[in-house]
mmCIF file of N, CA and C in Angstrom:
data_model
loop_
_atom_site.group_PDB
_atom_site.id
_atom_site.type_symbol
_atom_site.label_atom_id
_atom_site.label_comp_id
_atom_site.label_asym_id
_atom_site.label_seq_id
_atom_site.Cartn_x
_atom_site.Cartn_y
_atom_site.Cartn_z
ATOM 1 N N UNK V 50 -9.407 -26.567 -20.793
ATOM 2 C CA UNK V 50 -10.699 -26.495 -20.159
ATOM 3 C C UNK V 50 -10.610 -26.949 -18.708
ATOM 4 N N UNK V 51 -10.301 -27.565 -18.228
ATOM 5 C CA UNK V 51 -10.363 -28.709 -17.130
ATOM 6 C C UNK V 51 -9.190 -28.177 -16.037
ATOM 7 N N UNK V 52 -7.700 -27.022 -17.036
ATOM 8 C CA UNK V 52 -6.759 -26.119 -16.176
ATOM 9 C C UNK V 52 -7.678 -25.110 -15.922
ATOM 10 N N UNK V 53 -8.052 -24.741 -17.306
ATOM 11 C CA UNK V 53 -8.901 -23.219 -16.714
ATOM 12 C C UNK V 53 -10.081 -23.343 -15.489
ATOM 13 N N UNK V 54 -10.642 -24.300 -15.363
ATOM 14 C CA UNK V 54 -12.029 -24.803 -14.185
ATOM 15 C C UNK V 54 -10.912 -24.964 -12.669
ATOM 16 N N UNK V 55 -10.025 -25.680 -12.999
ATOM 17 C CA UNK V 55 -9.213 -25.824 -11.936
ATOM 18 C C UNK V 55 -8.935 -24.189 -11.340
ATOM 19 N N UNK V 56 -8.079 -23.456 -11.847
ATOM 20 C CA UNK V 56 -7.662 -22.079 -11.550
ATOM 21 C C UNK V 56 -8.875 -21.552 -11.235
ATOM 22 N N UNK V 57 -10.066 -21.176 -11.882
ATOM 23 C CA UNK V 57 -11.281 -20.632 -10.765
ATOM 24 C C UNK V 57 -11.625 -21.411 -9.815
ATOM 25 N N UNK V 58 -11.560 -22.535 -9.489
ATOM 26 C CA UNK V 58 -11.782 -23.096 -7.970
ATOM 27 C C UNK V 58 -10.479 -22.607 -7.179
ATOM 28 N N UNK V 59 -9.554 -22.558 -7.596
ATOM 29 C CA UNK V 59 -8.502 -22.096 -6.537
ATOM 30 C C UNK V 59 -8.401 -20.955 -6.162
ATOM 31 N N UNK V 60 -8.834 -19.630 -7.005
ATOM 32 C CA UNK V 60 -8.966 -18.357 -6.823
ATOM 33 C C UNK V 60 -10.402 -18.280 -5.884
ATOM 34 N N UNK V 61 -11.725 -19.173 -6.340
ATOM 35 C CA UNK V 61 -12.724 -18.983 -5.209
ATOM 36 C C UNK V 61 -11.855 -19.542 -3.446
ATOM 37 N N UNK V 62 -11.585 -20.470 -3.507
ATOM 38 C CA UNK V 62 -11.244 -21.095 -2.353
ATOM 39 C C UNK V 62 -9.911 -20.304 -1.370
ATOM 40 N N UNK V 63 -9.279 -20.137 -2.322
ATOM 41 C CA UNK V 63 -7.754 -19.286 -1.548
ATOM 42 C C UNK V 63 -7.934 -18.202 -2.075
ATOM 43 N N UNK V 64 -7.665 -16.788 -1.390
ATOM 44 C CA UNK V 64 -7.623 -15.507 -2.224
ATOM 45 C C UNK V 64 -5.761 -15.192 -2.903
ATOM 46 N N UNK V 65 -5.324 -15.860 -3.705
ATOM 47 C CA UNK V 65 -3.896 -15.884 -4.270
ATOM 48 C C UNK V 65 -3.837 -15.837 -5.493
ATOM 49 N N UNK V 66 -2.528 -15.573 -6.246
ATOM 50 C CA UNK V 66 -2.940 -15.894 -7.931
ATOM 51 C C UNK V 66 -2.939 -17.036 -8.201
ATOM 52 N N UNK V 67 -3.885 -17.933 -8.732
ATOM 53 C CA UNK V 67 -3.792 -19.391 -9.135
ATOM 54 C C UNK V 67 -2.739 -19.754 -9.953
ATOM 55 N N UNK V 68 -2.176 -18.741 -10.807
ATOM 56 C CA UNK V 68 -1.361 -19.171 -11.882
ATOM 57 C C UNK V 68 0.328 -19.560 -10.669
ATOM 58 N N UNK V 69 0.200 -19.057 -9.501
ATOM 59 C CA UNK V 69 1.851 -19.438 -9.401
ATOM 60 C C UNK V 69 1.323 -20.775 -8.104
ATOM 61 N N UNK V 70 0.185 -21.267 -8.126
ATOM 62 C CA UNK V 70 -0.457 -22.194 -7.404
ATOM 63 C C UNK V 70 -0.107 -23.509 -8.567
ATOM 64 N N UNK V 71 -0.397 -23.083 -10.054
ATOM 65 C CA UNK V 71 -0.598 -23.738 -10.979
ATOM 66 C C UNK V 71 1.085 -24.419 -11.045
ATOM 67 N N UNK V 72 2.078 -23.453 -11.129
ATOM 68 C CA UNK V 72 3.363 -23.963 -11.235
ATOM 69 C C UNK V 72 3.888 -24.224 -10.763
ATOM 70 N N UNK V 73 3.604 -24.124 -8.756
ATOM 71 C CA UNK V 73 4.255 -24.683 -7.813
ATOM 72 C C UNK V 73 4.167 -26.472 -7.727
ATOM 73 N N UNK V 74 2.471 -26.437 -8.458
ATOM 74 C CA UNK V 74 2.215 -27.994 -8.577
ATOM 75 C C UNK V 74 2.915 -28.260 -9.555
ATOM 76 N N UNK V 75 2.968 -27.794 -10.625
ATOM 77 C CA UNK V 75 3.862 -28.361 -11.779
ATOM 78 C C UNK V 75 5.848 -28.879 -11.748
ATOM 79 N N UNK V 76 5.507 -27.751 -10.919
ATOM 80 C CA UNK V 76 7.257 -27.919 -10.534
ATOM 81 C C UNK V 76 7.542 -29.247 -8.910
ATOM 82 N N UNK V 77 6.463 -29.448 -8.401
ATOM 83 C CA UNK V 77 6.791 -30.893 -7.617
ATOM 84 C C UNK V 77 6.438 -31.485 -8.558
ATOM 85 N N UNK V 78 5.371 -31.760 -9.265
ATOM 86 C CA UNK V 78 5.447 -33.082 -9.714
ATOM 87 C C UNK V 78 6.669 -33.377 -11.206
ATOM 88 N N UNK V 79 7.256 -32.418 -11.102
ATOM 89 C CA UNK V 79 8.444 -32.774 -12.979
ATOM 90 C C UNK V 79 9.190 -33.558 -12.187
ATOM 91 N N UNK V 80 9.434 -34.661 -13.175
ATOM 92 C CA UNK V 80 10.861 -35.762 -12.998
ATOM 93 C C UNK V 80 12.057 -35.356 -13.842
ATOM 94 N N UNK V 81 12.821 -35.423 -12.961
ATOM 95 C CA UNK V 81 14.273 -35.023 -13.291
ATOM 96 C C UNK V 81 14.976 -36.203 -14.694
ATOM 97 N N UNK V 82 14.864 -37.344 -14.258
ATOM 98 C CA UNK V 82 14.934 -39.028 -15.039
ATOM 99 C C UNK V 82 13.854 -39.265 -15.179
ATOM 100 N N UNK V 83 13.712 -40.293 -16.511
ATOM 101 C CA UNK V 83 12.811 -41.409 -16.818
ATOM 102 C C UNK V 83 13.691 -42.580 -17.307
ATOM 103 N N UNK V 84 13.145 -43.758 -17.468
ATOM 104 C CA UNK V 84 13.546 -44.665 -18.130
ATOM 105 C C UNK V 84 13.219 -45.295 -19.226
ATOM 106 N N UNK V 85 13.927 -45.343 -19.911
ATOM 107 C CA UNK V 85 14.160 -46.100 -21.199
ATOM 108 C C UNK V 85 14.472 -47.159 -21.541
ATOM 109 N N UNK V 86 13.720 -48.213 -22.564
ATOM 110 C CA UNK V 86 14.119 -49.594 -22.592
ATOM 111 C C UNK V 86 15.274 -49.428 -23.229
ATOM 112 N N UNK V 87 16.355 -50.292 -23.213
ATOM 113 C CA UNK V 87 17.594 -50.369 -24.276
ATOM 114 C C UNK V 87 17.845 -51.934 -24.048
ATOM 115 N N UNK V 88 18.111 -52.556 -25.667
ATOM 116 C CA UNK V 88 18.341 -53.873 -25.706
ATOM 117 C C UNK V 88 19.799 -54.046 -25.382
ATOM 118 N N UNK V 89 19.824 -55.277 -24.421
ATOM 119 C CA UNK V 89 21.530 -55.724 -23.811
ATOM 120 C C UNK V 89 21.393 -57.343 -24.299
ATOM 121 N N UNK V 90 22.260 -57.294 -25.148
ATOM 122 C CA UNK V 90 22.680 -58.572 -25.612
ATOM 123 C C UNK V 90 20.632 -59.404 -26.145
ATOM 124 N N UNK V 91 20.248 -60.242 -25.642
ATOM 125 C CA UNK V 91 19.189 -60.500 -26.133
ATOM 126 C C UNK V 91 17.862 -60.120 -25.173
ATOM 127 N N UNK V 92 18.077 -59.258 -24.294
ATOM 128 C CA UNK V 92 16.889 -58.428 -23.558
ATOM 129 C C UNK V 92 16.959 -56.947 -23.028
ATOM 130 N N UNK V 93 16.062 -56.877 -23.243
ATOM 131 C CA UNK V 93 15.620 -55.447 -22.657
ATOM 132 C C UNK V 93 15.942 -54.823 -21.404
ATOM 133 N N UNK V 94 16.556 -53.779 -20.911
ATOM 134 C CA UNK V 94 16.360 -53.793 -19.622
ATOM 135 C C UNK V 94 15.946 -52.235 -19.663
ATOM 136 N N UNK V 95 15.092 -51.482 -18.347
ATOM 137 C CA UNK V 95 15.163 -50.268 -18.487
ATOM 138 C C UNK V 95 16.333 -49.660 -17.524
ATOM 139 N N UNK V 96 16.877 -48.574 -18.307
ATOM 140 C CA UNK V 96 17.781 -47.783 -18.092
ATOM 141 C C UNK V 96 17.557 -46.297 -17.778
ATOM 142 N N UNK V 97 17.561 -45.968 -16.387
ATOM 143 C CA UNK V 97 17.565 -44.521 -16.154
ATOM 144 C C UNK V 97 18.158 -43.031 -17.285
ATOM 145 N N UNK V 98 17.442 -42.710 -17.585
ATOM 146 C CA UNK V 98 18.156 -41.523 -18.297
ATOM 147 C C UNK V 98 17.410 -39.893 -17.416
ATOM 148 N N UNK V 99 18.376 -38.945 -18.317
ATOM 149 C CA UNK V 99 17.917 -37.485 -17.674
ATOM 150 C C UNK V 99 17.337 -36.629 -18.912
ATOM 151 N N UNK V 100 16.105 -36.227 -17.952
ATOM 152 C CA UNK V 100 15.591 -35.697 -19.300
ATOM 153 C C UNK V 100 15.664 -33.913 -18.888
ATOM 154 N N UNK V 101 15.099 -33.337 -20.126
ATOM 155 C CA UNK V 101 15.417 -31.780 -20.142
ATOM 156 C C UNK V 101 13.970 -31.215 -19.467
ATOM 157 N N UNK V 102 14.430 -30.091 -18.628
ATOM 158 C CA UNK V 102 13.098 -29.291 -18.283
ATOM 159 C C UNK V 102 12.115 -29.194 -18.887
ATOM 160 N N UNK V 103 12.183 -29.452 -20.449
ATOM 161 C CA UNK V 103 11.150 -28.956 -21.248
ATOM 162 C C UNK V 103 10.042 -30.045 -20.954
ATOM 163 N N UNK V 104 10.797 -31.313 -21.612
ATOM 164 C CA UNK V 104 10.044 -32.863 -21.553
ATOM 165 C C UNK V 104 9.800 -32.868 -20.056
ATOM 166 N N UNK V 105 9.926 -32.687 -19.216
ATOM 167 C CA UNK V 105 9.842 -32.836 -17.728
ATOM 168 C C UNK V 105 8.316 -32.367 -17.535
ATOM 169 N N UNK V 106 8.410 -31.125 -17.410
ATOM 170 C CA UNK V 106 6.797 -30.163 -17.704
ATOM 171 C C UNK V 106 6.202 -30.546 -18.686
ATOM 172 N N UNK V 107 6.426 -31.310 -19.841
ATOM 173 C CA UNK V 107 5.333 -31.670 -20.364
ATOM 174 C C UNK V 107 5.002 -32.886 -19.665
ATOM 175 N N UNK V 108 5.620 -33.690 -19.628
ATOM 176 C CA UNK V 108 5.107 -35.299 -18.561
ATOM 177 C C UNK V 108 4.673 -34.457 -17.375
ATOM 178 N N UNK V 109 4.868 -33.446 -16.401
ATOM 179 C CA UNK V 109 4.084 -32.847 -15.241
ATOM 180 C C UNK V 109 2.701 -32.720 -15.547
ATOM 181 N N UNK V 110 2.903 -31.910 -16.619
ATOM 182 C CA UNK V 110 1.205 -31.514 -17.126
ATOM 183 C C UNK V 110 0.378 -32.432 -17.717
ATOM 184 N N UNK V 111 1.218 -33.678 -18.296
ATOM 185 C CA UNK V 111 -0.406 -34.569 -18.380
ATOM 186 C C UNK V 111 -0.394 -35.876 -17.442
ATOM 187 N N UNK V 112 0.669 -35.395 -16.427
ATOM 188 C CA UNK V 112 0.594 -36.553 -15.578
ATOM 189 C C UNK V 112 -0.555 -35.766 -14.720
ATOM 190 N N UNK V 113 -0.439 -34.304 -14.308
ATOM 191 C CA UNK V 113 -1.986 -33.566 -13.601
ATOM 192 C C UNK V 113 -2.628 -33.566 -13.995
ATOM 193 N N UNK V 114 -2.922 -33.630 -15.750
ATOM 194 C CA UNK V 114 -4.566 -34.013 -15.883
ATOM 195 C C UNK V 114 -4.963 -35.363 -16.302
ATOM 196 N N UNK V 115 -3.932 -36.156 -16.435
ATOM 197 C CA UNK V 115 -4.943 -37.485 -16.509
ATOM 198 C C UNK V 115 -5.262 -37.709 -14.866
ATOM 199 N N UNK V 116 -4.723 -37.056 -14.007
ATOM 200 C CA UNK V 116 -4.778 -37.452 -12.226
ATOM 201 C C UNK V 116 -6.341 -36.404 -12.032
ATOM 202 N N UNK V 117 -6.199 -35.171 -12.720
ATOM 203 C CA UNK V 117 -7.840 -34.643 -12.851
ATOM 204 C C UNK V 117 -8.982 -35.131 -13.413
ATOM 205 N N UNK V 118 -8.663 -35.995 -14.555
ATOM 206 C CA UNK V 118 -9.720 -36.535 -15.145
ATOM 207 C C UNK V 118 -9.953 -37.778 -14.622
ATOM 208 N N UNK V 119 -9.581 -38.407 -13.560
ATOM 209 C CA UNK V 119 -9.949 -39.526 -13.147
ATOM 210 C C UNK V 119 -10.709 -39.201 -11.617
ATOM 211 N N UNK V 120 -10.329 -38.410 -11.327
ATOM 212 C CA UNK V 120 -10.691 -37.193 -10.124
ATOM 213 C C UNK V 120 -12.851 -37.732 -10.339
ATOM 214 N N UNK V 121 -13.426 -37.691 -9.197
ATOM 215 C CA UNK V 121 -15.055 -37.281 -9.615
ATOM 216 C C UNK V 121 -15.182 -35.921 -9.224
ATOM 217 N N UNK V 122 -15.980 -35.348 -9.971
ATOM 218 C CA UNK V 122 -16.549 -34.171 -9.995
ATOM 219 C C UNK V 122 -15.821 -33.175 -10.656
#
């Protein structure tokens, strides 16, 4: 709901296809790494790891809409 409202404001505002507007944002915001806690001896530390394109775009896409839903209006 809240992608689809997005894509008609971008098609009113810019005359382009929203959908490769939609993935240009998606593709800056994917992280290549995240980190992970892993226990060392008796603590935690976080540890860089690499994650796969797939998991990447999914953390893109709800890192843009929890950043839309906090958005006013």
């Amino acid at each position: 709901q809240i992608i689809y409202r997005a894509l008609k404001k971008i098609q009113q505002k810019i005359e382009t296809n929203p959908l490769s507007v939609l993935r240009q944002a998606i593709h800056g915001v994917t992280p290549d790494i995240a980190v992970k806690a892993r226990c060392v001896g008796r603590s935690t530390h976080q540890v860089p790891i690499e994650i796969g394109s797939t998991q990447g775009k999914a953390l893109a896409i709800r890192w843009l809409l929890g950043a839309s839903q906090k958005r006013p209006g």
